Coordinates of C-alpha atoms in Angstrom, one line a residue:
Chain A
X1 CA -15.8 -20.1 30.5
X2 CA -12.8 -17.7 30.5
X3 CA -11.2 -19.4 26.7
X4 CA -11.7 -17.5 23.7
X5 CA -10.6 -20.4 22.2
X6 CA -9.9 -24.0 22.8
X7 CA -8.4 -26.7 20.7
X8 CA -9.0 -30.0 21.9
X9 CA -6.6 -33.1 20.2
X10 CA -7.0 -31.4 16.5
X11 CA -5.9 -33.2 13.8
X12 CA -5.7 -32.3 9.9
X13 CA -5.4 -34.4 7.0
X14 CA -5.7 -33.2 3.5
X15 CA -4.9 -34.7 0.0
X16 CA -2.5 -33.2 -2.2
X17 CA -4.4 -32.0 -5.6
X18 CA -1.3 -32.3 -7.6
X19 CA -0.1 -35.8 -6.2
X20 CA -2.4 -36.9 -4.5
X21 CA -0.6 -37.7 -1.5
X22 CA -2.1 -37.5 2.0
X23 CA -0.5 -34.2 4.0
X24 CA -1.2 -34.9 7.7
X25 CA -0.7 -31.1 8.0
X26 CA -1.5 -30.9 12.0
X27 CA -0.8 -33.9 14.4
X28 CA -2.7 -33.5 17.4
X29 CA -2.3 -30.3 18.8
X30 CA -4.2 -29.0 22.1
X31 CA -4.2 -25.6 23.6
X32 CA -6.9 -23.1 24.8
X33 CA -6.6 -18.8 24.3
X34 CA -7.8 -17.0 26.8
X35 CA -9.7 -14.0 26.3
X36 CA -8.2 -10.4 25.5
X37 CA -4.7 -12.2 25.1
X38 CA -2.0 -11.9 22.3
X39 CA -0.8 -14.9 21.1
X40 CA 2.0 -15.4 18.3
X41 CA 2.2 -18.4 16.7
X42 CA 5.6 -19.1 14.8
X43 CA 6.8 -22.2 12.7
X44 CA 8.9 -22.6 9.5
X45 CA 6.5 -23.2 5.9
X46 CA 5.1 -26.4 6.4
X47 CA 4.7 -26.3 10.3
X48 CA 0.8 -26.0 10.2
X49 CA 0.4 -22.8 11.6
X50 CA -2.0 -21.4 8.5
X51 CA -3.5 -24.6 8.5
X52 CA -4.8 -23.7 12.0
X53 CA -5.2 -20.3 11.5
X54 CA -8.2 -21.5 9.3
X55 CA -9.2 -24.1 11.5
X56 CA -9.9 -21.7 14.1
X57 CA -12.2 -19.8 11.6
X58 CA -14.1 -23.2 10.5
X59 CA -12.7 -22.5 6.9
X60 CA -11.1 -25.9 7.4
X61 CA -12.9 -28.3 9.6
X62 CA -10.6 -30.7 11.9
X63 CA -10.3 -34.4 10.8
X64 CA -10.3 -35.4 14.5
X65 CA -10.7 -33.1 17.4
X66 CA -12.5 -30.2 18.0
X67 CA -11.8 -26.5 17.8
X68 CA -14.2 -24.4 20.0
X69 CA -14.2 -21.2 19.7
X70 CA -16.2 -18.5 22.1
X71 CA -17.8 -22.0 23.3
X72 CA -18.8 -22.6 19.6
X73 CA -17.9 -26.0 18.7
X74 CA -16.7 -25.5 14.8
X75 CA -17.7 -28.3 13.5
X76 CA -21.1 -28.2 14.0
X77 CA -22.8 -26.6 10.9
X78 CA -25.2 -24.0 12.7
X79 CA -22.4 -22.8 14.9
X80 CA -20.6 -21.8 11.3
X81 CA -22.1 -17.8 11.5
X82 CA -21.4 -17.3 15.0
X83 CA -17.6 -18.7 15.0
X84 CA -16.7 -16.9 12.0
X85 CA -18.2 -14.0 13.4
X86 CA -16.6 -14.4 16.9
X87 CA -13.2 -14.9 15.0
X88 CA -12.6 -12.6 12.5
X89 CA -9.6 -13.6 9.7
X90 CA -7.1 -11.3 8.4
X91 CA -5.2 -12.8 5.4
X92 CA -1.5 -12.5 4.2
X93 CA -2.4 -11.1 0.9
X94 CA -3.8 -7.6 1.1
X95 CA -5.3 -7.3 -2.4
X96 CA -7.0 -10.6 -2.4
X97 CA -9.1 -10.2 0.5
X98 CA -10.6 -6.4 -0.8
X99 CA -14.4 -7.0 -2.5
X100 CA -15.7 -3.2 -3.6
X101 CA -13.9 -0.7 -5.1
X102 CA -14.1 1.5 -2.3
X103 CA -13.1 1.4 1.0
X104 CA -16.3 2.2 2.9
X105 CA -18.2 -0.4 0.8
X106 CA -15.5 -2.7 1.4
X107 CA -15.3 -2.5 5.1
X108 CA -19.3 -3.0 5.2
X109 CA -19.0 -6.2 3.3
X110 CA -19.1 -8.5 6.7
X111 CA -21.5 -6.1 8.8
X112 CA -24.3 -6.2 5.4
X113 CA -23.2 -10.1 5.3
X114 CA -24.1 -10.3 9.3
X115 CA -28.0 -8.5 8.3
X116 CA -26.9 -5.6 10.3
X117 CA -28.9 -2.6 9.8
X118 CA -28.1 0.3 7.7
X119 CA -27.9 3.3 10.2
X120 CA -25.6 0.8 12.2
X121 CA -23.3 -0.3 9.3
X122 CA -22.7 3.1 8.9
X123 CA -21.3 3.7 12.3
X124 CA -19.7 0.5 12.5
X125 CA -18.1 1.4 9.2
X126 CA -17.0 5.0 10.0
X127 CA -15.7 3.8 13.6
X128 CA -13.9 1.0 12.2
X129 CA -11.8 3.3 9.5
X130 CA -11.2 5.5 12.3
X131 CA -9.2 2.5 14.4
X132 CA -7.5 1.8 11.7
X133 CA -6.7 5.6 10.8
X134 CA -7.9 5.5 7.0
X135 CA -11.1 7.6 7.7
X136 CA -9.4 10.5 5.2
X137 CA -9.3 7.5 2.5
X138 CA -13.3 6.2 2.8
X139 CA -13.8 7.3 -0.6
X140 CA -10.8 5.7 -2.3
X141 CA -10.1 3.0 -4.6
X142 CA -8.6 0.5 -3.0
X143 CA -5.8 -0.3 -6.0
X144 CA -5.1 3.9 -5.2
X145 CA -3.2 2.8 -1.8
X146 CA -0.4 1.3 -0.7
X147 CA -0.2 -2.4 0.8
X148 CA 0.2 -1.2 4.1
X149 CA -2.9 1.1 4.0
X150 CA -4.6 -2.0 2.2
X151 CA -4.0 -4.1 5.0
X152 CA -5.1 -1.6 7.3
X153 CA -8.7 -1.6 5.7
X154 CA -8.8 -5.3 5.5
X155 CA -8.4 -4.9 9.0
X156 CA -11.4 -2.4 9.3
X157 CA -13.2 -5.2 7.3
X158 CA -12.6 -7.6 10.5
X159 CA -13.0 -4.8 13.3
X160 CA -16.4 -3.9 11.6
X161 CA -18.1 -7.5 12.5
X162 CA -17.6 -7.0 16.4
X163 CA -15.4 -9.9 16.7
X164 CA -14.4 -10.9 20.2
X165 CA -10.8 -12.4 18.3
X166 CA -9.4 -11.5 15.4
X167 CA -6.8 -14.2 14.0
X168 CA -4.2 -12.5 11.0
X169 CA -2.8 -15.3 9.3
X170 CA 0.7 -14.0 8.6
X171 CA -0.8 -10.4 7.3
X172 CA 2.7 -8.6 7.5
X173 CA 4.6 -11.2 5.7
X174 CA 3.8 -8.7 2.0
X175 CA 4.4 -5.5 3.2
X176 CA 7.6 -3.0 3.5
X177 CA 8.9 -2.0 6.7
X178 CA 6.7 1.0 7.1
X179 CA 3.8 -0.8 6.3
X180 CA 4.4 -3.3 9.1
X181 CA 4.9 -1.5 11.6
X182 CA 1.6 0.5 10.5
X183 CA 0.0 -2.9 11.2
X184 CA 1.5 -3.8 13.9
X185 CA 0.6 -0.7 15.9
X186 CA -2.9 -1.6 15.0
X187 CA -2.6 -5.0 16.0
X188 CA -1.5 -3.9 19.4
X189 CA -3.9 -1.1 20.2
X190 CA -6.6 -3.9 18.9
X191 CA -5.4 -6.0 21.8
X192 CA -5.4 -3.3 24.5
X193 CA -8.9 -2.4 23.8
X194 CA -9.7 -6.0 24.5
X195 CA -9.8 -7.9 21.4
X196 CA -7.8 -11.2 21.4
X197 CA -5.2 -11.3 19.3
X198 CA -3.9 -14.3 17.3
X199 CA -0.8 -13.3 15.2
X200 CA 0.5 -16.1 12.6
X201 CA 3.9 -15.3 11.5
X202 CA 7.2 -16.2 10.7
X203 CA 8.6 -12.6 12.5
X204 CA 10.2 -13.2 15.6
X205 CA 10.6 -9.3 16.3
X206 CA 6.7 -9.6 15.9
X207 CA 6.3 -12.6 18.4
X208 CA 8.3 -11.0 21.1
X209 CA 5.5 -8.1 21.3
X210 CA 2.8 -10.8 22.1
X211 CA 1.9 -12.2 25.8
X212 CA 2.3 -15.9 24.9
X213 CA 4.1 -17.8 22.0
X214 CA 3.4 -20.9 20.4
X215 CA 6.2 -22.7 18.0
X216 CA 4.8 -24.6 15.8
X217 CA 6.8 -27.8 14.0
X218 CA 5.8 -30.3 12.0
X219 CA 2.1 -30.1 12.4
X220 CA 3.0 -30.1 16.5
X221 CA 3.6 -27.6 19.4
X222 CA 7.3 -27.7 20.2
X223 CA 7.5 -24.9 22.3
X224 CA 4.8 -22.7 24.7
X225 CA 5.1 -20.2 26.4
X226 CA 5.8 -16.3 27.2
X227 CA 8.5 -14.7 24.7
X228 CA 10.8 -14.8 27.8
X229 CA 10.9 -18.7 28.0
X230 CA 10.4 -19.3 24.4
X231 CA 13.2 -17.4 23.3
X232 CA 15.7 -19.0 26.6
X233 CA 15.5 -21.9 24.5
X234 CA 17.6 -21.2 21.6
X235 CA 19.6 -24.3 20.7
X236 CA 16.1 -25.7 19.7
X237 CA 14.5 -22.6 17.7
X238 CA 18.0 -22.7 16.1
X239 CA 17.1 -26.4 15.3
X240 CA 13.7 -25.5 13.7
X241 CA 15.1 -22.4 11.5
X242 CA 14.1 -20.0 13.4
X243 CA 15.5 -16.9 13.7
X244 CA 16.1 -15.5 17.6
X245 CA 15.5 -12.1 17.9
X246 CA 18.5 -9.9 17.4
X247 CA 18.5 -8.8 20.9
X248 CA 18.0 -12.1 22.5
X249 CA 21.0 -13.4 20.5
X250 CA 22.9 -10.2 21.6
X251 CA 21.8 -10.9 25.9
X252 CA 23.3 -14.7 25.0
X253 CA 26.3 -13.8 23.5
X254 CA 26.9 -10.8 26.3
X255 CA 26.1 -13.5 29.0
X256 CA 28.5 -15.9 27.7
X257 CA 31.1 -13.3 28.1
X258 CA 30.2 -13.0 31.6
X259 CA 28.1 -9.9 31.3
X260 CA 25.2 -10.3 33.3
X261 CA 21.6 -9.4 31.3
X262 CA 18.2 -10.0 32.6
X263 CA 16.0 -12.8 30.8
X264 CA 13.2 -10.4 30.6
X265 CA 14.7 -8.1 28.3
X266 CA 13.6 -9.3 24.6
X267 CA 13.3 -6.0 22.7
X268 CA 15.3 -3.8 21.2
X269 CA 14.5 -0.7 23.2
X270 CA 14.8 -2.2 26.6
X271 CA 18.0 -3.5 25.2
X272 CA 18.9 0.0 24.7
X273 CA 17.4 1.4 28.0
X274 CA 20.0 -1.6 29.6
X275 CA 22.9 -1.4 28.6
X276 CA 22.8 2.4 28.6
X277 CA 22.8 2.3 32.3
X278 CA 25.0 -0.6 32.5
X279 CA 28.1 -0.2 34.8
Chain B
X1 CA 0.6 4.8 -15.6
X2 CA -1.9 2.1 -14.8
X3 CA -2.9 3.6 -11.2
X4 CA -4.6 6.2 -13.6
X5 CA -6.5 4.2 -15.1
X6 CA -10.4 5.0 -15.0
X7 CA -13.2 2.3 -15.1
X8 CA -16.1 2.6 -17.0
X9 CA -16.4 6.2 -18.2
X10 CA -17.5 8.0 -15.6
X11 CA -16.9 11.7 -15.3
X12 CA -17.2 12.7 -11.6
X13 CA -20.0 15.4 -10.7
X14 CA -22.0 16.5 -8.2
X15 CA -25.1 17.2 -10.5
X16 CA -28.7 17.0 -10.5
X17 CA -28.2 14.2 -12.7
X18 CA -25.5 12.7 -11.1
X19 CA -27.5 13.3 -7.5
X20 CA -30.5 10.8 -9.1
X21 CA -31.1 7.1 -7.9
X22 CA -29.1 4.7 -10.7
X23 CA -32.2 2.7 -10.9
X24 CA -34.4 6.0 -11.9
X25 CA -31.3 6.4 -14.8
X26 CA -30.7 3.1 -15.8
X27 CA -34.6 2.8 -16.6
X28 CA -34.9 6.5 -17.6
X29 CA -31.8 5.2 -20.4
X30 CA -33.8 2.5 -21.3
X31 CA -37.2 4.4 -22.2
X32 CA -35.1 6.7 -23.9
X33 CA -33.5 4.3 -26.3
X34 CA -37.1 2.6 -26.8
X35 CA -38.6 6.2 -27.4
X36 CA -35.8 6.4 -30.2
X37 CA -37.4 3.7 -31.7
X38 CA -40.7 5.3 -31.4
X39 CA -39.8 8.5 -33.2
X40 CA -40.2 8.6 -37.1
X41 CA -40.6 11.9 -38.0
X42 CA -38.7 15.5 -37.6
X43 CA -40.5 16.7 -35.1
X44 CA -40.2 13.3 -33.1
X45 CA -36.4 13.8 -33.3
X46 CA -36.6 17.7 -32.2
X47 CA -38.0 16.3 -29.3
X48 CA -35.5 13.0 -28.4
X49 CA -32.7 15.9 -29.6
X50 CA -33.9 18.4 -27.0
X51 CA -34.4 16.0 -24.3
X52 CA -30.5 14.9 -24.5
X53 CA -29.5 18.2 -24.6
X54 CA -31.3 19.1 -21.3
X55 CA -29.5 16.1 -19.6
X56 CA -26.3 16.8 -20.8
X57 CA -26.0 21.0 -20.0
X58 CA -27.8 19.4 -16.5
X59 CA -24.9 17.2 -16.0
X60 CA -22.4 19.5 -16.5
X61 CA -20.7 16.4 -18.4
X62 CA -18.3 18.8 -21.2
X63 CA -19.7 17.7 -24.5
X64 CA -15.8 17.2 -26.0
X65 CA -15.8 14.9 -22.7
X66 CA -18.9 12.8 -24.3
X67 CA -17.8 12.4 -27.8
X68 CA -14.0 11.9 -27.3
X69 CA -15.4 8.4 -26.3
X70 CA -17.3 7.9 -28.8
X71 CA -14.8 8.8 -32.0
X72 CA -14.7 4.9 -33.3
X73 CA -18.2 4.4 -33.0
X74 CA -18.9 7.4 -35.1
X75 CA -17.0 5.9 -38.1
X76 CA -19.1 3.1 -37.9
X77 CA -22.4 5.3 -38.2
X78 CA -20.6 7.2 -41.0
X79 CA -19.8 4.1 -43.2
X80 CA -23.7 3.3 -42.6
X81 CA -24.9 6.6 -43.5
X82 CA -22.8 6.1 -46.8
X83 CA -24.0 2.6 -47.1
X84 CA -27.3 3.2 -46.9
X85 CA -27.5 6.3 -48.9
X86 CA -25.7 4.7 -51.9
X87 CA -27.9 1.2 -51.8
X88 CA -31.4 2.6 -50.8
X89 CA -33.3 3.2 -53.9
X90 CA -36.6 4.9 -54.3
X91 CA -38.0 8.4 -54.4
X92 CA -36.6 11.2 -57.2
X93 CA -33.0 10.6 -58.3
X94 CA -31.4 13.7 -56.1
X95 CA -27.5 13.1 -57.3
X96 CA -26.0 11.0 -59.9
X97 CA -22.0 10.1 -59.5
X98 CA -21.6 7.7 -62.8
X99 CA -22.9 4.5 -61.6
X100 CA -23.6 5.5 -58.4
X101 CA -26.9 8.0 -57.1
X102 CA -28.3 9.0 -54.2
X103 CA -32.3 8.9 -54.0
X104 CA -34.7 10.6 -52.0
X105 CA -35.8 7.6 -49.9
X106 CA -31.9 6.5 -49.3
X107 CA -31.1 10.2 -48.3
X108 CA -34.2 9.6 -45.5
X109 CA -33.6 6.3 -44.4
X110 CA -29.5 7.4 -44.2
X111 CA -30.5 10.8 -42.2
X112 CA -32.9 8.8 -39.6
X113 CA -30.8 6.0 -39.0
X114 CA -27.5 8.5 -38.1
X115 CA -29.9 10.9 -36.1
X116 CA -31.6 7.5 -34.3
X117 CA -27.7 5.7 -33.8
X118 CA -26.3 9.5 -32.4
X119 CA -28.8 9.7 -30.4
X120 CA -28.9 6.4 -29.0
X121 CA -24.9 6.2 -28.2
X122 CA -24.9 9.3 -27.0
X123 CA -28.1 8.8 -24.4
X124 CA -27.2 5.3 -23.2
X125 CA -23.5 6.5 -22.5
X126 CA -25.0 9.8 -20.2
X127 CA -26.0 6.5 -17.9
X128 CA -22.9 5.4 -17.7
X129 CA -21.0 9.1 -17.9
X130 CA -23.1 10.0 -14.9
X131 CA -23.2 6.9 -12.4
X132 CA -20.4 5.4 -11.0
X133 CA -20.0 2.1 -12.4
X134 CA -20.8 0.8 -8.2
X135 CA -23.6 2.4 -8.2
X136 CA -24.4 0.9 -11.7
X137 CA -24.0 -2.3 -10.3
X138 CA -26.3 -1.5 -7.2
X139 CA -29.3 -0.4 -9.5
X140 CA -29.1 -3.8 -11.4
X141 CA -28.9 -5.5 -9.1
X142 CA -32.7 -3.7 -7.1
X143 CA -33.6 -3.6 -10.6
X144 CA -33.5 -7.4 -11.2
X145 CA -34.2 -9.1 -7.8
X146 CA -38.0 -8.8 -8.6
X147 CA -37.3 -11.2 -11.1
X148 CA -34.9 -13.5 -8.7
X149 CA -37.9 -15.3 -7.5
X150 CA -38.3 -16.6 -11.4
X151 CA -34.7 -17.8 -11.0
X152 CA -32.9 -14.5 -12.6
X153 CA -29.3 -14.5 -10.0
X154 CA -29.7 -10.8 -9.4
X155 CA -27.4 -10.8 -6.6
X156 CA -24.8 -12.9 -7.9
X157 CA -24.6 -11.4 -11.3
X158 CA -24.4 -7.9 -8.9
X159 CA -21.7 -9.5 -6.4
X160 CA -19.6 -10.7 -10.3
X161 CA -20.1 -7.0 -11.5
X162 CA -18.5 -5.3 -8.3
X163 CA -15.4 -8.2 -7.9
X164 CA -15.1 -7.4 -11.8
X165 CA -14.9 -3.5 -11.1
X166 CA -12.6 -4.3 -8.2
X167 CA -9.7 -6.6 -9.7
X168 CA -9.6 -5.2 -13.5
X169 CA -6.8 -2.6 -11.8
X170 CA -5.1 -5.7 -9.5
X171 CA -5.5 -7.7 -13.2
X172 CA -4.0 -5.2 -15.2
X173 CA -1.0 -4.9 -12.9
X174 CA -0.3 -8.0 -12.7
X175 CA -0.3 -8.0 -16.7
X176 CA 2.5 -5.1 -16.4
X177 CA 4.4 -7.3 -14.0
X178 CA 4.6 -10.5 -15.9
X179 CA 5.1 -8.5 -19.3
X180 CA 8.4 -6.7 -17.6
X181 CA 9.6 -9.9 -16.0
X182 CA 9.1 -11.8 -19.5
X183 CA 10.7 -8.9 -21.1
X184 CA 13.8 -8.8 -18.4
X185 CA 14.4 -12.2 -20.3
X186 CA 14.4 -11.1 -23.6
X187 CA 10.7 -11.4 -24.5
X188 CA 9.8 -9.2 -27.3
X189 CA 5.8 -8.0 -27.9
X190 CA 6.3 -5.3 -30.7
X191 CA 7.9 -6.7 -33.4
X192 CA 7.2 -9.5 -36.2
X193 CA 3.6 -10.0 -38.0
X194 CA 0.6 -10.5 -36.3
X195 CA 0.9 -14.3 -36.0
X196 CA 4.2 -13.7 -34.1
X197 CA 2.8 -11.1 -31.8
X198 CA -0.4 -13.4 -31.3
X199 CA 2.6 -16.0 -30.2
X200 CA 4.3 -13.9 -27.7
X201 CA 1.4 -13.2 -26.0
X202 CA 0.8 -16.9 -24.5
X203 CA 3.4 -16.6 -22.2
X204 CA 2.0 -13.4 -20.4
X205 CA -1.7 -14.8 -20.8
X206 CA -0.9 -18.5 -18.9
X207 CA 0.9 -16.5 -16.0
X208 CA -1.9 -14.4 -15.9
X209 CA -4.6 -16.8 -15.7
X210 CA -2.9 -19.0 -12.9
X211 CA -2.6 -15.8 -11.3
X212 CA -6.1 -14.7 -12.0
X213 CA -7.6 -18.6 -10.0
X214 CA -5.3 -17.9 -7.2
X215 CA -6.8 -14.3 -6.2
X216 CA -10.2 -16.0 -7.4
X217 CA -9.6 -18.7 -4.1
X218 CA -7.8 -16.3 -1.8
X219 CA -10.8 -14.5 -2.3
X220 CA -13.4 -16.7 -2.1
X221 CA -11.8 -17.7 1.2
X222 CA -11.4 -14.4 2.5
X223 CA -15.3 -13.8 1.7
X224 CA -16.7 -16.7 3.6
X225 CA -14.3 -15.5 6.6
X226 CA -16.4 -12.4 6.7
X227 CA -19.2 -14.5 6.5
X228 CA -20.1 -13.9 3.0
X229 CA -23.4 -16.5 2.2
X230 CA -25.3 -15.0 -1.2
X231 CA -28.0 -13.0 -1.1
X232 CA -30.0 -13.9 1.6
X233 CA -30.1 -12.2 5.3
X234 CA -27.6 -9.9 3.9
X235 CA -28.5 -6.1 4.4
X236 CA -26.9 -2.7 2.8
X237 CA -25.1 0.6 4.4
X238 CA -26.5 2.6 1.7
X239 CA -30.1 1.2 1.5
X240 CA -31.2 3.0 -2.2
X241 CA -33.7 5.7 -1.2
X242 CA -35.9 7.5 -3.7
X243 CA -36.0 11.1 -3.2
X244 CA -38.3 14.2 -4.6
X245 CA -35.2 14.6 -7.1
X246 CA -36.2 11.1 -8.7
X247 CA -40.3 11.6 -8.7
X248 CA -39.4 14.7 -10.4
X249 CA -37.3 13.1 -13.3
X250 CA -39.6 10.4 -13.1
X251 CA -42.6 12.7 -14.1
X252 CA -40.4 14.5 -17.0
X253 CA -39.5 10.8 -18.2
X254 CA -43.4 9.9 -18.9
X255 CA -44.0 13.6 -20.3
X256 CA -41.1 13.1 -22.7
X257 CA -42.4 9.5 -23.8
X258 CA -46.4 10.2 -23.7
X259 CA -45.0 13.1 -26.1
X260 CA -43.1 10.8 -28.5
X261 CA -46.0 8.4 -28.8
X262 CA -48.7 11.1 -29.1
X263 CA -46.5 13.0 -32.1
X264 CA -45.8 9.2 -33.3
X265 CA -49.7 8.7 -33.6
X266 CA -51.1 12.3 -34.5
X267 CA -48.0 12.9 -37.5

């Protein structure tokens, strides 16, 4: 079995505290990850993408369907340890995901919840603040740094359980620029060294670093597929509020003028690189 | 302004003291305040006085340090000392003030009380002066799970401690936040009577509390992600060791109480 994850039919219903009405938040949606990819997922508020995200974590069980992740089926009760440790969670929010008042402490928070030893908490501990380059700041209080560097150890916190996938739901969407691209660069090296990668968010500069999107509308999948073909189909992202990537938009508007750009070319740089040696 | 702010009162050190297991201090804190209680005569107090003294030049904690923190409480101990020097009676009449005197069992009672309440404040804060307020939490909570068998939630009222520690700086920010957005609209805090000022504050303190429930669920959800389930199977990075440091203070702990008892029972 080569899927880290596979999502078989799931659908979510939940009730509305304040009304009471019934929110069929994801509408049958099917898809597998395989292992030591990078997915994006992308959809407007309301689409069902954090819904998901927590699915895939067993924090939210499916009404109908099954999630199984690293061949743990999450709606089985015993399976709950190993799924959440297989798929680790990084939130939007990073000062309401931080337990201790210090970093190191806080990063050992899922290892000491796993019953891992001491001698190997404390490696996991120093080699996860080390991946995450905030080593220097193990001591610190965590209201002392900045929401990047937050998010950064939240994301030690996750590293530090050995997770085969780590899904962030949306964990840039608070930060300044500086801070996101912090995370992002972590994100990425995350991936390279093997750990698959689910990024929920509503960035498509973000997406178009991933191997495979996923648009998500209305609770369904309207569009699959590497950045290349997902962002060819403008006219319906357009539809969906979504935002094409500045330099897509700028290869679509170039070839409507009859200048000649390759599909393949979805990021600024390369944009760059292109038309640099453009004749 | 509030990034500065320090919890608890700890004053950072690398001391012997500050070196010791919190469970040796938090129990070495609570003999002391019992041997206080011990002690009724002079020499009883010599001893209790000398004792502190030891732990604080040890500690290296500044003694302006210690009793800048403890200015309001001495006013109370003040008012009793007059209280009880005024209303006592018994003993030889010592000073007369026209219907007021001062007698010799008053002037007693007043002087052991303030030497007993000085002594007490001062020893129970060198716990907390000396111990960061983590480590405070992690010697309650080895402390009390004996007791979690009998139904006592050591590792809950531990796990409540440390989130407390953790979000009184997110809280208090968020308190600065809403009281500048309430005050971008023409809130005002400072002025009127009490009543008034009581009044203004229920528009910072229902933002703050809706706030305060939403952290409380993004946390809780962010806890069992990292596969947070109580006390159980759950281990530590710094398991609590006890080193020759705390057998020694240990061992000067029961001299200093067999010593209060035996003057308590020989005087």
């Amino acid at each position: 079995m080569n899927d880290m994850i596979r999502i078989d039919d799931l659908v979510f219903k939940y009730t509305r505290d304040d009304t009471g009405e019934e929110v069929n938040a994801i509408k049958g949606v099917s898809f597998a990850i395989e292992k030591g990819s990078f997915t994006a997922i992308i959809g407007r508020n309301g689409s069902g993408k954090s819904t998901l995200a927590k699915n895939i974590n067993a924090l939210l069980l499916p009404t109908s369907g099954f999630v199984y992740v690293n061949g743990y089926n999450t709606s089985i009760q015993e399976n709950l340890w190993d799924v959440r440790q297989s798929a680790a969670m990084v939130f939007q929010n990073p000062d309401n995901q931080i337990v201790s008042s210090i970093v190191e402490d806080d990063v050992a928070f899922g290892p000491e919840n796993l019953g891992v030893e001491s001698a190997e908490i404390r490696r996991r501990v120093d080699e996860s603040l080390k991946a995450v380059n905030m080593y220097h700041n193990r001591k610190k209080a965590p209201h002392m740094l900045s929401g990047g560097q937050k998010q950064r150890i939240a994301i030690a916190g996750a590293i530090a359980m050995k997770p085969d996938c780590i899904v962030f739901d949306e964990p840039t969407a608070m930060l300044d620029p500086k801070g996101r691209s912090e995370v992002m660069a972590i994100i990425n090296s995350l991936n390279e060294e093997g750990i698959t990668v689910i990024l929920i968010t509503h960035f498509m500069e973000e997406a178009a670093e991933a191997d495979r999107v996923i648009i998500m509308d209305d609770g369904v999948v309207r569009l699959d597929g590497t950045p290349e073909e997902v962002f060819s189909h403008a006219d319906e992202l357009r539809e969906m509020n979504l935002d094409i990537p500045m330099p897509v938009e700028l290869a679509r508007r170039l070839r409507a003028r009859g200048i000649d750009i390759p599909a393949d070319i979805i990021n600024i740089e390369e944009m760059v690189e292109y038309l640099c040696q453009y004749r | 302004m509030l990034r500065d702010i320090t919890l608890g009162q700890y004053y950072p050190g690398e001391s012997w003291i500050h070196r010791l297991d919190p469970r040796v201090k938090i129990i070495a804190a609570l003999v002391y305040v019992a041997a206080l209680f011990i002690v009724d005569n002079l020499i009883g107090f010599a001893i209790a006085l000398a004792a502190l003294a030891a732990v604080i030049i040890i500690s290296k904690v500044p003694l302006s340090f210690i009793l800048k923190g403890l200015k309001l409480i001495f006013l109370i101990i003040i008012f009793t000392v007059i209280m009880n020097l005024f209303m006592i009676k018994g003993g030889d009449v010592l000073v007369e003030i026209g219907p007021l005197s001062i007698e010799e069992k008053g002037l007693y009672t007043a002087f052991f009380m303030a030497a007993r309440l000085i002594l007490l404040i001062i020893g129970s804060s060198m716990l907390t002066l000396t111990t960061k307020p983590i480590s405070l939490t992690d010697g309650i909570e080895a402390l009390l799970s004996p007791f979690s068998k009998i139904g006592v939630p050591a590792h809950e009222l531990a796990m409540m401690m440390t989130i407390a520690l953790r979000f009184i700086p997110t809280l208090l920010e968020e308190t600065d936040k809403i009281m500048k957005a309430q005050q971008a609209r023409g809130a005002d805090f400072e002025s009127g009577n009490l009543i008034s000022r009581a009044k203004s504050l229920i528009p910072i303190l229902i933002p703050l509390f809706i706030g305060a429930f939403r952290i409380a669920h993004d946390l809780a959800m962010a806890m069992e992600a990292r596969c947070y389930r109580g006390g159980q199977h759950r281990s530590r990075m710094n398991a609590m060791k006890l080193s020759g440091r705390d057998a020694a203070a240990s061992v000067m702990l029961a001299v200093f109480l067999a010593a209060v008892i035996v003057i308590r029972i020989v005087l």
